[in-house]
Amino acid sequence: DLSGNTAYGALATGGAELTITESTIGSTTQDEAGDGSDGVGIRVEDGALLTTNSNEITSNAFLNVWAEEADLHLSGDQITGGLYGIASVYGDLTMSGLTITDGFLYGVFAVTQTFIDVSDTQVTGDPEATQNVPDDEDGDGEPRHKRRGRSPDRRVDRRRR
């Protein structure tokens, strides 16, 4: 049980390989600085690899799972609450058999130049427990597809060609 910690439930960095199985990682709080850089259930960075299987990752103060320039291989986990369920920036992301519920802003936020592989994964959010984030990248009040005069459907269809 990795619950009730301050800053991180688990942290892997510098190429470390971390495997967590059948555990509970929850209620991680921010440190006294309260600057939003911690309060994370599991954080991996700087070339690390996180492999999970059948965990409950829930109600961490900031993010449930955060990877920055690190790889995530997540399987069979229940991820609930947090500002984001999963945030993956510049690393491989594999999600299989996950249930991600009520990430306040995002269930999954991923940016990569490599790959994202998702299978048998459900992401849901109760409108009473989450925040609607508009498709407004520059804050001008207009979604990107409207500024270009295209519908989101046409944008998706064009990518499939």
C-alpha angles and dihedrals in degrees: 000000000000097000132131097025126146118240100352137014087204131355128193123180143158098041096314119154114223124187121187120183133180094349138130117237110181152131094030108170132208119259121250093275089067090197095141095249094111141022087107126150095211125001125185125178147156100039097324124143125220120196118183135180130184099343132149108227109181149159100355112167098242115005131355096211123010125180123178117181087343136104128250126202105178124178133176096347128148108219118186135175128341125121087281126012092212129001115188119177123181101345141090115280124200119175122179128171096352128154110205116185136180104351098176095227104006136007089203128007114182134170120175145143092211121052146311117200117188126178135163091356128142124201117187138163132194108227088223092057102037140057123239108235111202124222090250109127099175100034096244093125095249123103112237095245092056093052089056094045094242132118118236088244093059090049091054093045091052091055092054094057 
